[in-house]
Each structure stands twice: as C-alpha cells, then as structure tokens.
C-alpha cells in the first residue's frame, strides 16, 4: 500500500479534477448532463483510480488501476477537444487543462514503468 499524500501524481490529478469542475461551470446549461457531466466523471476517475490502486496489496494491482486512470485521462483529453471544437470554452483554458493532462500521463507512464 502507498500513502496517497506522498503520491505527487494523485495530488496533480486532484488539482485537475477541481479545475475541470471549475471550467464546467462556464459551459452552457444544456450541456449539464452531456459533456459537463462526462468530463467531471473522467477527471474524478483519474484521481480515484490512482487512489484505489495505491490502496491495493500489490504492484500488479496498482499498475492495473494506473492503467485505468491513464484511459480516463485520454477520455478527458478527447472531451476537451470536443469542447474546444464547439467553441464552448476559451481555447486558452482547454489548452491549459490539456497540458496538465499530458503531465499526468507522463507521470503515470513513469510510475507504471517503475512498478
């Protein structure tokens, strides 16, 4: 088992989820149950899967949950591209979020490689 507080990737994923929640407040109301809800689920899934994996009993299990988090990060990246293409949010905001996702993806890959 790993201490969550010591996992930088988990803290970064929490920050990302918080930023995604903040960003979705600016989406049109008709997207409340569409893209907005899906982006929040994807962002929360990244941090949650990292946490669940850290709480497991083996590196193999941890790696499995990191893989799930990695998949969720690509879901969120795709959803941000859709929001950007639809011009629902300022490009600067979506680009900043995509940079954070990329950083988490790199951290995830390195952590999986170490396990």
Short mmCIF file of N, CA and C in Angstrom, two decimals:
data_model
loop_
_atom_site.label_atom_id
_atom_site.label_comp_id
_atom_site.label_asym_id
_atom_site.label_seq_id
_atom_site.Cartn_x
_atom_site.Cartn_y
_atom_site.Cartn_z
N UNK A 1 0.83 -1.18 0.00
CA UNK A 1 0.00 0.00 0.00
C UNK A 1 0.88 1.25 0.00
N UNK A 2 0.42 2.26 -0.68
CA UNK A 2 1.15 3.52 -0.79
C UNK A 2 0.38 4.63 -0.09
N UNK A 3 1.10 5.57 0.46
CA UNK A 3 0.48 6.73 1.09
C UNK A 3 0.06 7.72 0.00
N UNK A 4 -1.23 8.01 -0.04
CA UNK A 4 -1.72 8.95 -1.07
C UNK A 4 -1.05 10.31 -0.98
N UNK A 5 -0.86 10.78 0.23
CA UNK A 5 -0.28 12.10 0.41
C UNK A 5 1.13 12.20 -0.18
N UNK A 6 1.80 11.07 -0.32
CA UNK A 6 3.15 11.06 -0.88
C UNK A 6 3.16 10.89 -2.41
N UNK A 7 2.00 10.68 -2.99
CA UNK A 7 1.93 10.47 -4.44
C UNK A 7 1.63 11.80 -5.15
N UNK A 8 2.67 12.35 -5.76
CA UNK A 8 2.53 13.62 -6.48
C UNK A 8 1.50 13.50 -7.60
N UNK A 9 1.45 12.37 -8.27
CA UNK A 9 0.51 12.19 -9.38
C UNK A 9 -0.93 12.28 -8.87
N UNK A 10 -1.18 11.75 -7.68
CA UNK A 10 -2.53 11.82 -7.11
C UNK A 10 -2.91 13.27 -6.81
N UNK A 11 -1.99 14.02 -6.21
CA UNK A 11 -2.26 15.43 -5.92
C UNK A 11 -2.52 16.22 -7.19
N UNK A 12 -1.73 15.94 -8.24
CA UNK A 12 -1.93 16.62 -9.53
C UNK A 12 -3.29 16.25 -10.13
N UNK A 13 -3.68 15.00 -9.99
CA UNK A 13 -4.98 14.55 -10.50
C UNK A 13 -6.13 15.22 -9.75
N UNK A 14 -5.96 15.42 -8.44
CA UNK A 14 -6.98 16.14 -7.67
C UNK A 14 -7.11 17.57 -8.15
N UNK A 15 -5.98 18.22 -8.39
CA UNK A 15 -5.98 19.60 -8.89
C UNK A 15 -6.69 19.67 -10.25
N UNK A 16 -6.40 18.70 -11.10
CA UNK A 16 -7.02 18.66 -12.43
C UNK A 16 -8.54 18.51 -12.29
N UNK A 17 -8.98 17.61 -11.43
CA UNK A 17 -10.42 17.40 -11.25
C UNK A 17 -11.10 18.68 -10.77
N UNK A 18 -10.46 19.37 -9.85
CA UNK A 18 -11.01 20.63 -9.34
C UNK A 18 -11.10 21.66 -10.46
N UNK A 19 -10.07 21.74 -11.29
CA UNK A 19 -10.07 22.70 -12.40
C UNK A 19 -11.14 22.35 -13.44
N UNK A 20 -11.34 21.07 -13.67
CA UNK A 20 -12.38 20.65 -14.62
C UNK A 20 -13.75 21.05 -14.08
N UNK A 21 -13.99 20.82 -12.79
CA UNK A 21 -15.25 21.25 -12.19
C UNK A 21 -15.44 22.75 -12.36
N UNK A 22 -14.41 23.52 -12.08
CA UNK A 22 -14.50 24.98 -12.24
C UNK A 22 -14.81 25.35 -13.69
N UNK A 23 -14.16 24.69 -14.63
CA UNK A 23 -14.35 25.00 -16.05
C UNK A 23 -15.78 24.68 -16.50
N UNK A 24 -16.33 23.59 -16.00
CA UNK A 24 -17.67 23.17 -16.46
C UNK A 24 -18.77 24.12 -16.00
N UNK A 25 -18.50 24.91 -14.96
CA UNK A 25 -19.50 25.91 -14.55
C UNK A 25 -19.76 26.91 -15.66
N UNK A 26 -18.82 27.06 -16.58
CA UNK A 26 -18.95 28.03 -17.67
C UNK A 26 -19.56 27.44 -18.93
N UNK A 27 -19.85 26.16 -18.91
CA UNK A 27 -20.48 25.55 -20.08
C UNK A 27 -21.97 25.92 -20.12
N UNK A 28 -22.55 25.90 -21.31
CA UNK A 28 -23.99 26.19 -21.41
C UNK A 28 -24.80 25.20 -20.58
N UNK A 29 -25.93 25.65 -20.06
CA UNK A 29 -26.77 24.82 -19.20
C UNK A 29 -27.24 23.55 -19.91
N UNK A 30 -27.41 23.61 -21.23
CA UNK A 30 -27.87 22.41 -21.94
C UNK A 30 -26.81 21.32 -22.01
N UNK A 31 -25.59 21.63 -21.57
CA UNK A 31 -24.52 20.63 -21.52
C UNK A 31 -24.34 20.04 -20.11
N UNK A 32 -25.21 20.44 -19.19
CA UNK A 32 -25.09 19.99 -17.80
C UNK A 32 -25.08 18.47 -17.70
N UNK A 33 -25.90 17.81 -18.49
CA UNK A 33 -25.98 16.35 -18.43
C UNK A 33 -25.25 15.68 -19.59
N UNK A 34 -24.58 16.47 -20.39
CA UNK A 34 -23.83 15.94 -21.52
C UNK A 34 -22.34 15.99 -21.27
N UNK A 35 -21.67 16.85 -22.00
CA UNK A 35 -20.22 16.96 -21.88
C UNK A 35 -19.77 17.33 -20.47
N UNK A 36 -20.48 18.21 -19.84
CA UNK A 36 -20.10 18.64 -18.49
C UNK A 36 -20.03 17.45 -17.53
N UNK A 37 -21.06 16.67 -17.49
CA UNK A 37 -21.10 15.51 -16.59
C UNK A 37 -20.04 14.49 -16.96
N UNK A 38 -19.85 14.27 -18.24
CA UNK A 38 -18.87 13.28 -18.69
C UNK A 38 -17.44 13.72 -18.35
N UNK A 39 -17.15 15.00 -18.53
CA UNK A 39 -15.81 15.50 -18.21
C UNK A 39 -15.53 15.39 -16.71
N UNK A 40 -16.53 15.70 -15.90
CA UNK A 40 -16.35 15.58 -14.45
C UNK A 40 -16.09 14.13 -14.07
N UNK A 41 -16.85 13.22 -14.64
CA UNK A 41 -16.65 11.78 -14.34
C UNK A 41 -15.25 11.33 -14.75
N UNK A 42 -14.80 11.74 -15.91
CA UNK A 42 -13.47 11.34 -16.38
C UNK A 42 -12.39 11.89 -15.46
N UNK A 43 -12.50 13.16 -15.09
CA UNK A 43 -11.49 13.78 -14.24
C UNK A 43 -11.45 13.13 -12.86
N UNK A 44 -12.61 12.88 -12.29
CA UNK A 44 -12.68 12.22 -10.98
C UNK A 44 -12.14 10.80 -11.07
N UNK A 45 -12.40 10.14 -12.18
CA UNK A 45 -11.93 8.78 -12.38
C UNK A 45 -10.41 8.68 -12.37
N UNK A 46 -9.74 9.68 -12.90
CA UNK A 46 -8.27 9.67 -12.91
C UNK A 46 -7.75 9.61 -11.47
N UNK A 47 -8.16 10.56 -10.66
CA UNK A 47 -7.70 10.61 -9.28
C UNK A 47 -8.17 9.39 -8.48
N UNK A 48 -9.40 8.98 -8.71
CA UNK A 48 -9.96 7.85 -7.95
C UNK A 48 -9.25 6.54 -8.26
N UNK A 49 -8.93 6.30 -9.52
CA UNK A 49 -8.23 5.07 -9.87
C UNK A 49 -6.81 5.05 -9.33
N UNK A 50 -6.16 6.19 -9.31
CA UNK A 50 -4.82 6.27 -8.70
C UNK A 50 -4.93 5.92 -7.21
N UNK A 51 -5.93 6.49 -6.55
CA UNK A 51 -6.12 6.23 -5.12
C UNK A 51 -6.45 4.76 -4.87
N UNK A 52 -7.35 4.21 -5.66
CA UNK A 52 -7.71 2.80 -5.45
C UNK A 52 -6.52 1.88 -5.67
N UNK A 53 -5.74 2.16 -6.70
CA UNK A 53 -4.56 1.34 -6.96
C UNK A 53 -3.53 1.44 -5.84
N UNK A 54 -3.37 2.65 -5.31
CA UNK A 54 -2.41 2.85 -4.22
C UNK A 54 -2.81 2.06 -2.98
N UNK A 55 -4.09 1.83 -2.82
CA UNK A 55 -4.58 1.10 -1.66
C UNK A 55 -4.59 -0.40 -1.83
N UNK A 56 -4.22 -0.87 -2.98
CA UNK A 56 -4.20 -2.31 -3.23
C UNK A 56 -2.95 -2.95 -2.64
N UNK A 57 -2.93 -4.27 -2.65
CA UNK A 57 -1.88 -5.02 -1.95
C UNK A 57 -0.67 -5.38 -2.79
N UNK A 58 -0.72 -5.11 -4.08
CA UNK A 58 0.43 -5.50 -4.91
C UNK A 58 0.68 -4.45 -5.98
N UNK A 59 1.90 -4.45 -6.46
CA UNK A 59 2.26 -3.53 -7.54
C UNK A 59 1.49 -3.87 -8.81
N UNK A 60 1.21 -5.15 -9.02
CA UNK A 60 0.45 -5.56 -10.20
C UNK A 60 -0.94 -4.92 -10.18
N UNK A 61 -1.59 -4.94 -9.02
CA UNK A 61 -2.91 -4.33 -8.90
C UNK A 61 -2.82 -2.81 -9.06
N UNK A 62 -1.80 -2.23 -8.45
CA UNK A 62 -1.61 -0.78 -8.56
C UNK A 62 -1.44 -0.40 -10.03
N UNK A 63 -0.64 -1.15 -10.74
CA UNK A 63 -0.39 -0.87 -12.16
C UNK A 63 -1.70 -0.96 -12.96
N UNK A 64 -2.54 -1.93 -12.62
CA UNK A 64 -3.83 -2.08 -13.31
C UNK A 64 -4.67 -0.81 -13.15
N UNK A 65 -4.75 -0.29 -11.93
CA UNK A 65 -5.55 0.91 -11.69
C UNK A 65 -4.91 2.15 -12.30
N UNK A 66 -3.58 2.19 -12.36
CA UNK A 66 -2.92 3.29 -13.05
C UNK A 66 -3.27 3.26 -14.54
N UNK A 67 -3.39 2.06 -15.08
CA UNK A 67 -3.78 1.90 -16.48
C UNK A 67 -5.20 2.43 -16.70
N UNK A 68 -6.08 2.15 -15.75
CA UNK A 68 -7.46 2.66 -15.84
C UNK A 68 -7.45 4.20 -15.79
N UNK A 69 -6.64 4.75 -14.90
CA UNK A 69 -6.53 6.22 -14.79
C UNK A 69 -6.00 6.81 -16.10
N UNK A 70 -5.07 6.10 -16.70
CA UNK A 70 -4.49 6.56 -17.97
C UNK A 70 -5.56 6.63 -19.05
N UNK A 71 -6.40 5.60 -19.10
CA UNK A 71 -7.50 5.60 -20.07
C UNK A 71 -8.46 6.76 -19.84
N UNK A 72 -8.77 7.02 -18.58
CA UNK A 72 -9.66 8.14 -18.26
C UNK A 72 -9.05 9.48 -18.65
N UNK A 73 -7.73 9.58 -18.55
CA UNK A 73 -7.08 10.83 -18.95
C UNK A 73 -7.24 11.07 -20.45
N UNK A 74 -7.22 10.00 -21.23
CA UNK A 74 -7.41 10.15 -22.67
C UNK A 74 -8.87 10.46 -23.00
N UNK A 75 -9.79 9.93 -22.20
CA UNK A 75 -11.20 10.31 -22.37
C UNK A 75 -11.37 11.81 -22.16
N UNK A 76 -10.80 12.31 -21.06
CA UNK A 76 -10.92 13.73 -20.74
C UNK A 76 -10.26 14.59 -21.81
N UNK A 77 -9.13 14.15 -22.30
CA UNK A 77 -8.44 14.89 -23.37
C UNK A 77 -9.34 14.99 -24.60
N UNK A 78 -10.00 13.92 -24.94
CA UNK A 78 -10.91 13.90 -26.09
C UNK A 78 -12.10 14.83 -25.87
N UNK A 79 -12.66 14.79 -24.67
CA UNK A 79 -13.81 15.65 -24.36
C UNK A 79 -13.43 17.12 -24.41
N UNK A 80 -12.21 17.45 -23.98
CA UNK A 80 -11.76 18.83 -24.07
C UNK A 80 -11.60 19.27 -25.52
N UNK A 81 -11.17 18.37 -26.37
CA UNK A 81 -11.07 18.70 -27.80
C UNK A 81 -12.45 18.99 -28.38
N UNK A 82 -13.45 18.22 -27.96
CA UNK A 82 -14.81 18.46 -28.45
C UNK A 82 -15.31 19.82 -27.98
N UNK A 83 -15.09 20.14 -26.70
CA UNK A 83 -15.49 21.44 -26.16
C UNK A 83 -14.79 22.56 -26.92
N UNK A 84 -13.51 22.35 -27.20
CA UNK A 84 -12.73 23.35 -27.95
C UNK A 84 -13.28 23.51 -29.37
N UNK A 85 -13.54 22.39 -30.04
CA UNK A 85 -14.06 22.44 -31.41
C UNK A 85 -15.43 23.12 -31.49
N UNK A 86 -16.24 22.92 -30.45
CA UNK A 86 -17.56 23.54 -30.42
C UNK A 86 -17.51 25.00 -29.94
N UNK A 87 -16.30 25.44 -29.57
CA UNK A 87 -16.09 26.81 -29.09
C UNK A 87 -16.97 27.13 -27.88
N UNK A 88 -17.09 26.15 -26.98
CA UNK A 88 -17.89 26.34 -25.77
C UNK A 88 -17.08 26.95 -24.64
N UNK A 89 -15.75 26.80 -24.72
CA UNK A 89 -14.85 27.33 -23.69
C UNK A 89 -13.65 27.96 -24.39
N UNK A 90 -13.11 28.98 -23.79
CA UNK A 90 -11.93 29.66 -24.29
C UNK A 90 -10.81 28.64 -24.57
N UNK A 91 -10.18 28.75 -25.72
CA UNK A 91 -9.10 27.84 -26.11
C UNK A 91 -7.95 27.84 -25.10
N UNK A 92 -7.67 28.98 -24.52
CA UNK A 92 -6.59 29.07 -23.54
C UNK A 92 -6.85 28.15 -22.35
N UNK A 93 -8.09 28.09 -21.90
CA UNK A 93 -8.45 27.24 -20.76
C UNK A 93 -8.32 25.77 -21.13
N UNK A 94 -8.84 25.38 -22.30
CA UNK A 94 -8.75 23.97 -22.69
C UNK A 94 -7.30 23.56 -22.91
N UNK A 95 -6.49 24.45 -23.46
CA UNK A 95 -5.08 24.14 -23.68
C UNK A 95 -4.33 23.95 -22.36
N UNK A 96 -4.64 24.78 -21.37
CA UNK A 96 -4.01 24.63 -20.06
C UNK A 96 -4.39 23.29 -19.43
N UNK A 97 -5.64 22.92 -19.54
CA UNK A 97 -6.08 21.64 -18.98
C UNK A 97 -5.43 20.47 -19.72
N UNK A 98 -5.30 20.59 -21.02
CA UNK A 98 -4.65 19.52 -21.79
C UNK A 98 -3.18 19.39 -21.42
N UNK A 99 -2.53 20.50 -21.11
CA UNK A 99 -1.13 20.44 -20.64
C UNK A 99 -1.04 19.69 -19.32
N UNK A 100 -1.97 19.95 -18.42
CA UNK A 100 -1.99 19.24 -17.13
C UNK A 100 -2.23 17.75 -17.34
N UNK A 101 -3.13 17.43 -18.24
CA UNK A 101 -3.40 16.02 -18.54
C UNK A 101 -2.14 15.35 -19.07
N UNK A 102 -1.45 16.02 -19.98
CA UNK A 102 -0.22 15.47 -20.55
C UNK A 102 0.82 15.22 -19.47
N UNK A 103 0.94 16.14 -18.54
CA UNK A 103 1.88 15.97 -17.44
C UNK A 103 1.52 14.74 -16.60
N UNK A 104 0.23 14.57 -16.31
CA UNK A 104 -0.21 13.42 -15.53
C UNK A 104 0.02 12.13 -16.32
N UNK A 105 -0.23 12.15 -17.62
CA UNK A 105 0.01 10.96 -18.44
C UNK A 105 1.47 10.55 -18.40
N UNK A 106 2.37 11.51 -18.48
CA UNK A 106 3.81 11.21 -18.41
C UNK A 106 4.19 10.65 -17.05
N UNK A 107 3.65 11.26 -16.00
CA UNK A 107 3.93 10.77 -14.65
C UNK A 107 3.40 9.35 -14.47
N UNK A 108 2.22 9.10 -15.02
CA UNK A 108 1.60 7.78 -14.91
C UNK A 108 2.46 6.73 -15.62
N UNK A 109 2.90 7.06 -16.80
CA UNK A 109 3.74 6.12 -17.56
C UNK A 109 5.02 5.80 -16.79
N UNK A 110 5.66 6.83 -16.23
CA UNK A 110 6.89 6.60 -15.47
C UNK A 110 6.64 5.77 -14.23
N UNK A 111 5.55 6.05 -13.54
CA UNK A 111 5.23 5.27 -12.34
C UNK A 111 4.95 3.82 -12.69
N UNK A 112 4.20 3.60 -13.77
CA UNK A 112 3.93 2.21 -14.19
C UNK A 112 5.23 1.50 -14.55
N UNK A 113 6.14 2.21 -15.20
CA UNK A 113 7.42 1.61 -15.58
C UNK A 113 8.25 1.20 -14.35
N UNK A 114 8.13 1.98 -13.28
CA UNK A 114 8.87 1.68 -12.06
C UNK A 114 8.28 0.49 -11.30
N UNK A 115 7.00 0.26 -11.49
CA UNK A 115 6.35 -0.85 -10.81
C UNK A 115 6.70 -2.13 -11.53
#
